[in-house]
Amino acid sequence: MTTRQEQLEAFSKLLDIMDTLRAECPWDKKQTLASLRPLTLEEVYELSDALIKEDMEEISKELGDVLLHLVFYAKIGAEKGSFDIGEVINRLCEKLIFRHPHIYGEKRDLSELEVKENWEKLKLKEGNKSVLGGVSKAAPSLVKAYRIQEKVRGVGFEFASSKDAWEKVEEELQEFKEESDPSKKEMELGDVLFSLTNYARLEGLNPDTALERSNAKFIKRFQAMEHLAKERELTLSELTLPELDGLWEEVKKS
């Protein structure tokens, strides 16, 4: 591990490298806020994948890639005369201090829930017109649902227990089953997913992480099934559903 001084020197070195690349590298010189955006999203998803796998070496690598993008955006901001990395960091520090009065003001022992509730109240004091104003419009739907529910919990709009939340899931499932209009059925499915997300959250589970783990598990098993079929000189598309199910059960047991 590095010392605080070594960390500061490393960050300073990164800023120097960014200055040089922006001035001398043809590719880096061409980049804009818009051109970097899709690349940043890709890097964040790669970091997300490493986090789910809890691969510490990969997490370290992907954090570096994300940090590069943050420094790149700040460099472009400085070139436009809008902001620089120092302003970005100072603004962040001010916000963290303001939103943690129990640490930086009169020290108080608060529970995690009380801290989150206080956080939302302080955001409203900062000028946010709505508790939901901080929910990213660009976030994936499942992540957005989770964040919406977290935010409204901060002002007390919450089920009393996960049991009550599950009753809501069952209610929405029944409405989904009974709806025959295709356009309305889609809305009812959305209600099912939203209520199931709420139940998962109250149970201490992250539905996005859970679904991603299931995706990874399915991919692994299906690819194993493809490998098994190839070993037996079978073509998956030519097999019946019972035959496919048979292969699937084999790989599940292996």
XYZ file of N, CA and C in Angstrom:
762
model
N 0.841 -1.194 0.000
C 0.000 0.000 0.000
C 0.883 1.253 0.000
N 0.382 2.309 -0.585
C 1.152 3.547 -0.676
C 0.778 4.513 0.449
N 1.685 5.419 0.751
C 1.423 6.439 1.762
C 0.552 7.543 1.160
N 0.016 8.428 2.022
C -0.791 9.537 1.517
C 0.038 10.419 0.579
N 1.319 10.639 0.934
C 2.169 11.456 0.084
C 2.372 10.807 -1.279
N 2.575 9.504 -1.290
C 2.745 8.776 -2.549
C 1.463 8.809 -3.376
N 0.313 8.774 -2.708
C -0.965 8.850 -3.409
C -1.120 10.215 -4.090
N -0.757 11.271 -3.358
C -0.845 12.621 -3.920
C 0.110 12.780 -5.107
N 1.318 12.215 -4.971
C 2.295 12.288 -6.059
C 1.800 11.514 -7.277
N 1.147 10.376 -7.051
C 0.620 9.565 -8.156
C -0.480 10.327 -8.889
N -1.347 11.004 -8.126
C -2.427 11.764 -8.750
C -1.867 12.947 -9.543
N -0.854 13.585 -8.985
C -0.207 14.701 -9.681
C 0.431 14.219 -10.984
N 1.048 13.035 -10.926
C 1.665 12.455 -12.130
C 0.603 12.194 -13.193
N -0.576 11.692 -12.776
C -1.662 11.431 -13.714
C -2.104 12.726 -14.386
N -2.206 13.811 -13.618
C -2.605 15.098 -14.185
C -1.567 15.593 -15.198
N -0.286 15.378 -14.880
C 0.773 15.772 -15.819
C 0.683 14.975 -17.116
N 0.448 13.675 -16.990
C 0.321 12.814 -18.171
C -0.868 13.249 -19.017
N -1.982 13.579 -18.340
C -3.174 14.028 -19.066
C -2.888 15.308 -19.841
N -2.153 16.228 -19.231
C -1.773 17.475 -19.916
C -0.955 17.173 -21.165
N 0.002 16.257 -21.030
C 0.879 15.912 -22.153
C 0.115 15.239 -23.283
N -0.734 14.272 -22.918
C -1.503 13.551 -23.939
C -2.453 14.483 -24.673
N -3.079 15.367 -23.928
C -4.025 16.293 -24.550
C -3.308 17.251 -25.513
N -2.059 17.546 -25.218
C -1.298 18.481 -26.059
C -0.617 17.799 -27.238
N -0.245 16.522 -27.085
C 0.618 15.896 -28.077
C 0.047 14.673 -28.800
N -0.886 13.955 -28.177
C -1.409 12.732 -28.802
C -2.562 13.060 -29.744
N -2.507 12.645 -31.020
C -3.568 12.946 -31.992
C -4.947 12.463 -31.540
N -5.014 11.261 -30.959
C -6.308 10.723 -30.531
C -6.855 11.514 -29.346
N -6.015 11.723 -28.335
C -6.462 12.445 -27.136
C -6.868 13.881 -27.454
N -6.180 14.493 -28.390
C -6.486 15.886 -28.766
C -7.868 16.005 -29.398
N -8.326 14.944 -30.071
C -9.601 14.993 -30.790
C -10.808 14.773 -29.880
N -10.590 14.206 -28.708
C -11.725 13.796 -27.883
C -12.523 14.978 -27.342
N -13.842 14.765 -27.239
C -14.760 15.756 -26.700
C -15.587 15.104 -25.594
N -16.389 15.910 -24.922
C -17.282 15.361 -23.898
C -18.194 14.302 -24.520
N -18.701 14.598 -25.710
C -19.624 13.681 -26.382
C -18.936 12.390 -26.829
N -17.718 12.498 -27.349
C -17.034 11.301 -27.856
C -16.586 10.382 -26.729
N -16.312 10.961 -25.557
C -15.861 10.158 -24.416
C -17.006 9.438 -23.713
N -18.218 10.007 -23.820
C -19.350 9.479 -23.053
C -19.576 7.974 -23.244
N -19.707 7.458 -24.490
C -19.942 6.017 -24.635
C -18.775 5.175 -24.130
N -17.575 5.711 -24.238
C -16.406 4.986 -23.735
C -16.434 4.916 -22.206
N -16.900 5.998 -21.592
C -17.010 6.020 -20.131
C -18.026 4.994 -19.651
N -19.163 4.928 -20.338
C -20.191 3.950 -19.976
C -19.632 2.531 -20.066
N -18.857 2.272 -21.116
C -18.248 0.948 -21.290
C -17.315 0.633 -20.125
N -16.517 1.628 -19.726
C -15.582 1.415 -18.620
C -16.323 1.160 -17.305
N -17.417 1.882 -17.093
C -18.193 1.703 -15.861
C -18.822 0.307 -15.829
N -19.311 -0.171 -16.972
C -19.873 -1.517 -17.017
C -18.796 -2.571 -16.767
N -17.593 -2.330 -17.265
C -16.497 -3.266 -17.010
C -16.132 -3.275 -15.527
N -16.169 -2.094 -14.909
C -15.935 -2.017 -13.468
C -17.036 -2.764 -12.722
N -18.278 -2.574 -13.161
C -19.411 -3.253 -12.532
C -19.237 -4.770 -12.585
N -18.788 -5.272 -13.724
C -18.575 -6.712 -13.882
C -17.502 -7.210 -12.923
N -16.423 -6.443 -12.793
C -15.340 -6.823 -11.869
C -15.821 -6.796 -10.425
N -16.678 -5.831 -10.090
C -17.200 -5.725 -8.727
C -18.079 -6.922 -8.387
N -18.912 -7.340 -9.338
C -19.776 -8.495 -9.095
C -18.939 -9.750 -8.882
N -17.858 -9.877 -9.652
C -16.973 -11.042 -9.509
C -16.069 -10.933 -8.281
N -16.005 -9.727 -7.687
C -15.114 -9.447 -6.558
C -13.661 -9.795 -6.905
N -13.306 -9.496 -8.149
C -11.943 -9.704 -8.632
C -11.138 -8.441 -8.316
N -10.389 -8.458 -7.217
C -9.744 -7.247 -6.727
C -8.713 -6.685 -7.702
N -7.981 -7.553 -8.364
C -6.988 -7.075 -9.338
C -7.677 -6.376 -10.507
N -8.771 -6.964 -10.968
C -9.517 -6.376 -12.077
C -10.213 -5.080 -11.635
N -10.704 -5.056 -10.405
C -11.328 -3.837 -9.877
C -10.319 -2.699 -9.879
N -9.102 -2.984 -9.421
C -8.051 -1.966 -9.387
C -7.775 -1.424 -10.791
N -7.705 -2.321 -11.752
C -7.442 -1.924 -13.143
C -8.584 -1.064 -13.692
N -9.821 -1.508 -13.470
C -10.970 -0.786 -14.015
C -11.181 0.555 -13.315
N -10.859 0.634 -12.035
C -10.930 1.914 -11.333
C -9.985 2.929 -11.978
N -8.817 2.439 -12.382
C -7.860 3.312 -13.063
C -8.424 3.845 -14.367
N -9.110 2.968 -15.112
C -9.693 3.390 -16.389
C -10.785 4.440 -16.176
N -11.611 4.227 -15.146
C -12.675 5.194 -14.849
C -12.066 6.516 -14.379
N -11.031 6.431 -13.541
C -10.369 7.642 -13.054
C -9.785 8.449 -14.208
N -9.222 7.760 -15.193
C -8.686 8.451 -16.368
C -9.766 9.282 -17.041
N -10.959 8.713 -17.162
C -12.054 9.438 -17.805
C -12.468 10.654 -16.984
N -12.495 10.521 -15.662
C -12.860 11.658 -14.815
C -11.853 12.793 -14.983
N -10.581 12.443 -15.005
C -9.531 13.450 -15.196
C -9.636 14.070 -16.592
N -9.978 13.251 -17.581
C -10.117 13.724 -18.966
C -11.237 14.764 -19.059
N -12.384 14.466 -18.443
C -13.506 15.410 -18.464
C -13.118 16.723 -17.783
N -12.402 16.618 -16.665
C -11.981 17.828 -15.950
C -11.003 18.648 -16.783
N -10.135 17.965 -17.541
C -9.189 18.660 -18.414
C -9.938 19.433 -19.496
N -10.940 18.802 -20.095
C -11.740 19.479 -21.119
C -12.494 20.659 -20.501
N -13.004 20.465 -19.283
C -13.685 21.548 -18.589
C -12.780 22.741 -18.360
N -11.506 22.455 -18.021
C -10.531 23.531 -17.800
C -10.234 24.261 -19.103
N -10.128 23.512 -20.203
C -9.867 24.126 -21.505
C -10.998 25.069 -21.927
N -12.215 24.711 -21.511
C -13.366 25.550 -21.844
C -13.537 26.707 -20.865
N -12.702 26.726 -19.824
C -12.811 27.767 -18.812
C -14.008 27.585 -17.895
N -14.515 26.365 -17.808
C -15.712 26.092 -16.999
C -15.377 25.608 -15.593
N -14.426 24.685 -15.487
C -14.018 24.130 -14.194
C -12.734 23.342 -14.400
N -12.040 23.078 -13.305
C -10.879 22.197 -13.389
C -10.999 21.127 -12.308
N -10.042 20.228 -12.265
C -10.138 19.093 -11.342
C -10.149 19.550 -9.886
N -9.439 20.649 -9.586
C -9.435 21.166 -8.225
C -10.813 21.636 -7.801
N -11.502 22.327 -8.708
C -12.856 22.797 -8.406
C -13.813 21.625 -8.230
N -13.656 20.611 -9.061
C -14.505 19.422 -8.963
C -14.347 18.781 -7.588
N -13.105 18.593 -7.173
C -12.831 17.937 -5.892
C -13.281 18.804 -4.726
N -13.013 20.115 -4.796
C -13.427 21.005 -3.706
C -14.936 21.045 -3.558
N -15.645 21.065 -4.678
C -17.114 21.063 -4.631
C -17.619 19.773 -3.989
N -16.980 18.666 -4.339
C -17.355 17.385 -3.755
C -17.102 17.379 -2.250
N -15.954 17.887 -1.840
C -15.623 17.928 -0.407
C -16.632 18.775 0.369
N -16.983 19.922 -0.189
C -17.962 20.805 0.461
C -19.308 20.099 0.617
N -19.716 19.379 -0.425
C -20.990 18.675 -0.381
C -20.968 17.573 0.677
N -19.878 16.809 0.721
C -19.782 15.725 1.696
C -19.804 16.247 3.125
N -19.126 17.354 3.366
C -19.099 17.943 4.706
C -20.488 18.456 5.088
N -21.166 19.122 4.132
C -22.500 19.658 4.399
C -23.504 18.550 4.680
N -23.371 17.430 3.951
C -24.342 16.349 4.108
C -24.005 15.388 5.252
N -22.937 15.668 5.972
C -22.580 14.845 7.136
C -22.420 15.721 8.381
N -23.463 16.467 8.752
C -23.365 17.336 9.927
C -23.143 16.558 11.221
N -23.540 15.275 11.223
C -23.339 14.442 12.409
C -21.864 14.075 12.591
N -21.054 14.337 11.563
C -19.609 14.082 11.648
C -18.837 15.386 11.735
N -19.165 16.339 10.868
C -18.401 17.582 10.773
C -19.030 18.735 11.550
N -20.219 18.521 12.098
C -20.838 19.538 12.944
C -20.876 19.027 14.364
N -22.055 19.075 14.945
C -22.216 18.508 16.282
C -22.304 16.996 16.159
N -21.312 16.282 16.657
C -21.252 14.838 16.461
C -22.435 14.146 17.138
N -23.075 13.275 16.360
C -24.216 12.518 16.882
C -24.125 11.082 16.408
N -24.622 10.165 17.225
C -24.669 8.760 16.836
C -25.981 8.510 16.106
N -25.895 8.273 14.795
C -27.075 8.019 13.983
C -27.011 6.632 13.371
N -28.176 6.043 13.145
C -28.229 4.759 12.444
C -28.043 5.008 10.951
N -27.796 3.944 10.212
C -27.642 4.073 8.760
C -28.903 4.676 8.139
N -30.086 4.233 8.611
C -31.341 4.739 8.069
C -31.492 6.229 8.353
N -31.133 6.654 9.564
C -31.242 8.071 9.922
C -30.307 8.920 9.069
N -29.125 8.390 8.776
C -28.175 9.117 7.932
C -28.762 9.313 6.536
N -29.358 8.252 5.981
C -29.934 8.338 4.637
C -31.110 9.311 4.603
N -31.948 9.271 5.638
C -33.092 10.184 5.693
C -32.614 11.626 5.780
N -31.589 11.853 6.599
C -31.042 13.198 6.765
C -30.409 13.685 5.467
N -29.770 12.765 4.735
C -29.121 13.075 3.450
C -30.135 13.664 2.474
N -31.310 13.043 2.373
C -32.332 13.523 1.439
C -32.876 14.891 1.867
N -33.039 15.098 3.170
C -33.524 16.390 3.662
C -32.517 17.493 3.356
N -31.241 17.189 3.505
C -30.196 18.178 3.238
C -30.121 18.498 1.746
N -30.378 17.506 0.900
C -30.371 17.756 -0.546
C -31.472 18.733 -0.930
N -32.618 18.621 -0.258
C -33.704 19.568 -0.523
C -33.311 20.980 -0.087
N -32.550 21.073 0.999
C -32.078 22.378 1.466
C -31.102 23.003 0.470
N -30.409 22.151 -0.280
C -29.445 22.643 -1.266
C -30.137 23.235 -2.495
N -31.437 23.038 -2.579
C -32.152 23.617 -3.724
C -32.863 22.608 -4.593
N -32.710 21.312 -4.310
C -33.441 20.312 -5.088
C -34.940 20.514 -4.909
N -35.684 20.577 -5.999
C -37.120 20.824 -5.920
C -37.902 19.560 -5.597
N -37.311 18.407 -5.844
C -37.989 17.141 -5.596
C -37.026 16.134 -4.986
N -37.562 15.288 -4.134
C -36.771 14.195 -3.565
C -36.213 13.314 -4.677
N -36.955 13.219 -5.787
C -36.554 12.362 -6.898
C -35.716 13.095 -7.947
N -35.372 14.340 -7.650
C -34.609 15.125 -8.612
C -33.237 14.562 -8.923
N -32.668 13.808 -7.987
C -31.327 13.267 -8.187
C -31.287 11.920 -8.878
N -32.447 11.372 -9.226
C -32.477 10.069 -9.909
C -32.099 10.266 -11.370
N -31.075 9.561 -11.814
C -30.591 9.708 -13.184
C -31.630 9.221 -14.197
N -31.945 10.070 -15.168
C -32.883 9.693 -16.223
C -32.276 8.652 -17.153
N -30.949 8.604 -17.199
C -30.270 7.697 -18.122
C -29.976 6.331 -17.505
N -30.274 6.161 -16.221
C -29.971 4.893 -15.553
C -30.836 3.768 -16.113
N -30.325 2.530 -16.140
C -31.148 1.393 -16.549
C -32.397 1.320 -15.672
N -33.486 0.821 -16.221
C -34.781 0.858 -15.539
C -34.764 0.197 -14.167
N -34.104 -0.951 -14.050
C -34.079 -1.667 -12.782
C -33.311 -0.871 -11.726
N -32.200 -0.283 -12.140
C -31.401 0.550 -11.234
C -32.202 1.788 -10.842
N -32.905 2.362 -11.798
C -33.702 3.565 -11.539
C -34.815 3.273 -10.529
N -35.489 2.134 -10.692
C -36.559 1.762 -9.759
C -36.018 1.650 -8.338
N -34.872 1.017 -8.212
C -34.244 0.844 -6.890
C -33.912 2.192 -6.268
N -33.343 3.096 -7.066
C -32.951 4.418 -6.564
C -34.177 5.262 -6.204
N -35.243 5.167 -6.996
C -36.479 5.884 -6.689
C -36.990 5.459 -5.315
N -37.013 4.155 -5.097
C -37.528 3.630 -3.831
C -36.638 4.013 -2.653
N -35.334 4.020 -2.865
C -34.422 4.468 -1.808
C -34.669 5.926 -1.451
N -34.886 6.730 -2.471
C -35.065 8.170 -2.262
C -36.336 8.466 -1.480
N -37.461 7.857 -1.878
C -38.714 8.149 -1.186
C -38.716 7.573 0.231
N -37.932 6.524 0.445
C -37.802 6.004 1.805
C -37.205 7.062 2.720
N -36.333 7.905 2.150
C -35.676 8.939 2.943
C -36.633 9.935 3.570
N -37.858 10.034 3.011
C -38.851 10.935 3.601
C -40.001 10.144 4.239
N -39.754 8.836 4.458
C -40.723 8.024 5.188
C -41.765 7.314 4.351
N -41.712 7.440 3.006
C -42.691 6.777 2.139
C -42.197 5.357 1.879
N -42.601 4.434 2.744
C -42.011 3.100 2.737
C -42.993 2.098 3.323
N -42.953 0.849 2.846
C -43.736 -0.211 3.458
C -43.212 -0.472 4.867
N -44.111 -0.889 5.739
C -43.712 -1.146 7.129
C -42.778 -2.347 7.231
N -42.920 -3.294 6.301
C -42.089 -4.503 6.339
C -42.010 -5.116 4.942
N -41.075 -6.048 4.783
C -40.962 -6.741 3.492
C -42.180 -7.634 3.262
N -42.820 -8.056 4.345
C -44.043 -8.863 4.224
C -45.132 -8.058 3.513
N -45.282 -6.792 3.923
C -46.261 -5.924 3.269
C -45.889 -5.695 1.801
N -44.586 -5.566 1.540
C -44.126 -5.358 0.166
C -44.418 -6.590 -0.688
N -44.289 -7.789 -0.098
C -44.569 -9.010 -0.851
C -46.051 -9.133 -1.186
N -46.911 -8.676 -0.289
C -48.346 -8.679 -0.567
C -48.650 -7.798 -1.775
N -47.888 -6.701 -1.907
C -48.042 -5.821 -3.069
C -47.592 -6.535 -4.339
N -46.517 -7.325 -4.242
C -46.048 -8.108 -5.397
C -47.148 -9.058 -5.854
N -47.757 -9.758 -4.906
C -48.813 -10.713 -5.243
C -50.016 -10.008 -5.862
N -50.340 -8.823 -5.332
C -51.446 -8.031 -5.885
C -51.166 -7.633 -7.335
N -49.938 -7.174 -7.598
C -49.567 -6.760 -8.955
C -49.502 -7.963 -9.895
N -49.047 -9.103 -9.396
C -49.007 -10.318 -10.214
C -50.414 -10.723 -10.649
N -51.350 -10.629 -9.710
C -52.732 -10.987 -10.029
C -53.307 -10.048 -11.091
N -53.011 -8.753 -10.956
C -53.494 -7.785 -11.944
C -52.863 -8.049 -13.318
N -51.597 -8.461 -13.311
C -50.910 -8.792 -14.566
C -51.566 -10.002 -15.237
N -51.877 -11.020 -14.434
C -52.497 -12.241 -14.980
C -53.879 -11.949 -15.577
N -54.623 -11.052 -14.930
C -56.003 -10.796 -15.332
C -56.118 -9.828 -16.514
N -55.062 -9.058 -16.779
C -55.114 -8.066 -17.856
C -54.957 -8.745 -19.221
N -55.874 -8.450 -20.147
C -55.828 -9.061 -21.477
C -55.410 -8.081 -22.570
N -55.543 -6.793 -22.303
C -55.138 -5.774 -23.275
C -53.607 -5.716 -23.323
N -52.980 -6.011 -24.502
C -51.510 -6.047 -24.603
C -50.817 -4.774 -24.122
N -51.370 -3.611 -24.467
C -50.720 -2.364 -24.068
C -50.795 -2.159 -22.555
N -51.917 -2.551 -21.965
C -52.068 -2.415 -20.515
C -51.278 -3.496 -19.780
N -51.146 -4.660 -20.434
C -50.415 -5.768 -19.808
C -48.949 -5.393 -19.604
N -48.407 -4.638 -20.557
C -47.020 -4.193 -20.417
C -46.876 -3.301 -19.185
N -47.813 -2.407 -18.967
C -47.780 -1.537 -17.802
C -47.889 -2.355 -16.512
N -48.764 -3.370 -16.546
C -48.918 -4.224 -15.366
C -47.626 -5.001 -15.074
N -46.921 -5.404 -16.144
C -45.643 -6.089 -15.948
C -44.647 -5.138 -15.287
N -44.662 -3.880 -15.725
C -43.802 -2.883 -15.105
C -44.089 -2.739 -13.620
N -45.382 -2.775 -13.262
C -45.762 -2.673 -11.856
C -45.253 -3.879 -11.065
N -45.297 -5.056 -11.693
C -44.783 -6.271 -11.040
C -43.289 -6.119 -10.753
N -42.539 -5.685 -11.772
C -41.093 -5.537 -11.616
C -40.750 -4.469 -10.579
N -41.511 -3.371 -10.578
C -41.268 -2.291 -9.622
C -41.534 -2.781 -8.196
N -42.635 -3.490 -8.005
C -42.968 -3.973 -6.666
C -42.001 -5.075 -6.211
N -41.548 -5.907 -7.155
C -40.585 -6.959 -6.815
C -39.240 -6.338 -6.430
N -38.873 -5.261 -7.122
C -37.660 -4.522 -6.771
C -37.760 -3.975 -5.351
N -38.932 -3.455 -5.018
C -39.153 -2.900 -3.682
C -39.016 -3.987 -2.615
N -39.607 -5.157 -2.885
C -39.509 -6.273 -1.940
C -38.049 -6.693 -1.747
N -37.331 -6.826 -2.869
C -35.924 -7.228 -2.802
C -35.116 -6.241 -1.957
N -35.358 -4.947 -2.185
C -34.630 -3.910 -1.446
C -34.867 -4.030 0.056
N -36.132 -4.261 0.432
C -36.463 -4.390 1.853
C -35.872 -5.662 2.464
N -35.582 -6.635 1.616
C -34.939 -7.868 2.084
C -33.417 -7.744 2.081
N -32.915 -6.552 1.721
C -31.470 -6.334 1.700
C -30.802 -6.892 0.466
N -31.566 -7.080 -0.606
C -31.026 -7.626 -1.849
C -31.047 -6.557 -2.930
N -30.035 -6.563 -3.790
C -30.015 -5.639 -4.917
C -30.481 -6.393 -6.149
N -31.650 -6.049 -6.710
C -32.197 -6.818 -7.832
C -31.334 -6.756 -9.082
N -30.648 -5.639 -9.297
C -29.796 -5.529 -10.484
C -28.615 -6.498 -10.380
N -28.009 -6.551 -9.193
C -26.908 -7.494 -8.969
C -27.398 -8.934 -9.077
N -28.570 -9.192 -8.499
C -29.128 -10.546 -8.546
C -29.374 -10.988 -9.981
N -29.958 -10.084 -10.785
C -30.233 -10.424 -12.177
C -28.952 -10.618 -12.967
N -27.945 -9.800 -12.698
C -26.675 -9.936 -13.409
C -26.000 -11.267 -13.073
N -26.104 -11.689 -11.820
C -25.540 -12.997 -11.435
C -26.287 -14.126 -12.148
N -27.605 -13.975 -12.274
C -28.392 -14.989 -12.985
C -28.044 -15.007 -14.473
N -27.829 -13.820 -15.043
C -27.403 -13.745 -16.444
C -26.097 -14.507 -16.654
N -25.138 -14.244 -15.751
C -23.826 -14.889 -15.866
C -23.947 -16.404 -15.713
N -24.795 -16.837 -14.779
C -24.996 -18.268 -14.558
C -25.626 -18.930 -15.791
N -26.615 -18.259 -16.372
C -27.277 -18.812 -17.555
C -26.298 -18.923 -18.728
N -25.507 -17.863 -18.941
C -24.524 -17.877 -20.034
C -23.545 -19.029 -19.860
N -23.059 -19.206 -18.641
C -22.097 -20.277 -18.365
C -22.703 -21.644 -18.656
N -23.940 -21.849 -18.217
C -24.587 -23.148 -18.407
C -24.946 -23.391 -19.876
N -25.412 -22.347 -20.548
C -25.791 -22.533 -21.951
C -24.567 -22.830 -22.806
N -23.462 -22.138 -22.519
C -22.249 -22.405 -23.276
C -21.708 -23.798 -22.991
N -21.910 -24.282 -21.752
C -21.524 -25.657 -21.423
C -22.403 -26.639 -22.190
N -23.676 -26.281 -22.351
C -24.605 -27.117 -23.113
C -24.196 -27.164 -24.588
N -23.771 -26.021 -25.124
C -23.289 -25.973 -26.506
C -22.062 -26.865 -26.676
N -21.161 -26.805 -25.680
C -19.944 -27.619 -25.732
C -20.281 -29.107 -25.677
N -21.245 -29.462 -24.816
C -21.662 -30.858 -24.677
C -22.288 -31.357 -25.980
N -23.099 -30.519 -26.596
C -23.740 -30.896 -27.865
C -22.690 -31.102 -28.957
N -21.687 -30.242 -28.979
C -20.625 -30.357 -29.985
C -19.838 -31.641 -29.791
N -19.570 -32.000 -28.540
C -18.849 -33.248 -28.247
C -19.614 -34.453 -28.777
N -20.944 -34.373 -28.735
C -21.792 -35.491 -29.163
C -22.241 -35.343 -30.621
N -21.645 -34.349 -31.309
C -21.948 -34.087 -32.722
C -23.438 -33.821 -32.933
N -24.002 -33.019 -32.013
C -25.406 -32.633 -32.091
C -25.506 -31.160 -32.476
N -26.596 -30.787 -33.143
C -26.867 -29.395 -33.479
C -28.054 -28.934 -32.638
N -27.834 -27.940 -31.795
C -28.882 -27.513 -30.862
C -30.189 -27.169 -31.567
N -30.101 -26.461 -32.687
C -31.312 -26.018 -33.377
C -32.126 -27.166 -33.951
N -31.517 -28.363 -34.035
C -32.219 -29.518 -34.592
C -32.795 -30.421 -33.508
N -32.528 -30.087 -32.239
C -33.012 -30.909 -31.132
C -34.400 -30.477 -30.703
N -35.155 -31.432 -30.159
C -36.477 -31.112 -29.620
C -36.300 -30.421 -28.264
N -37.367 -29.786 -27.792
C -37.291 -29.128 -26.495
C -36.963 -30.114 -25.363
N -37.577 -31.318 -25.324
C -37.202 -32.281 -24.287
C -35.715 -32.658 -24.344
N -35.173 -32.771 -25.565
C -33.745 -33.101 -25.710
C -32.874 -31.955 -25.206
N -33.283 -30.731 -25.505
C -32.545 -29.561 -25.004
C -32.607 -29.505 -23.481
N -33.788 -29.788 -22.935
C -33.943 -29.794 -21.478
C -33.054 -30.862 -20.846
N -32.922 -31.985 -21.547
C -32.072 -33.058 -21.037
C -30.619 -32.614 -20.940
N -30.120 -31.933 -21.983
C -28.750 -31.412 -21.966
C -28.584 -30.378 -20.854
N -29.613 -29.535 -20.724
C -29.567 -28.478 -19.703
C -29.435 -29.084 -18.301
N -30.208 -30.120 -18.047
C -30.162 -30.768 -16.727
C -28.803 -31.421 -16.488
N -28.191 -31.933 -17.550
C -26.858 -32.529 -17.422
C -25.820 -31.496 -16.981
N -25.828 -30.352 -17.641
C -24.822 -29.338 -17.310
C -25.089 -28.721 -15.929
N -26.356 -28.699 -15.521
C -26.674 -28.176 -14.192
C -26.078 -29.071 -13.094
N -26.039 -30.359 -13.368
C -25.525 -31.307 -12.377
C -24.005 -31.393 -12.387
N -23.389 -30.934 -13.470
C -21.931 -31.082 -13.582
C -21.196 -30.011 -12.781
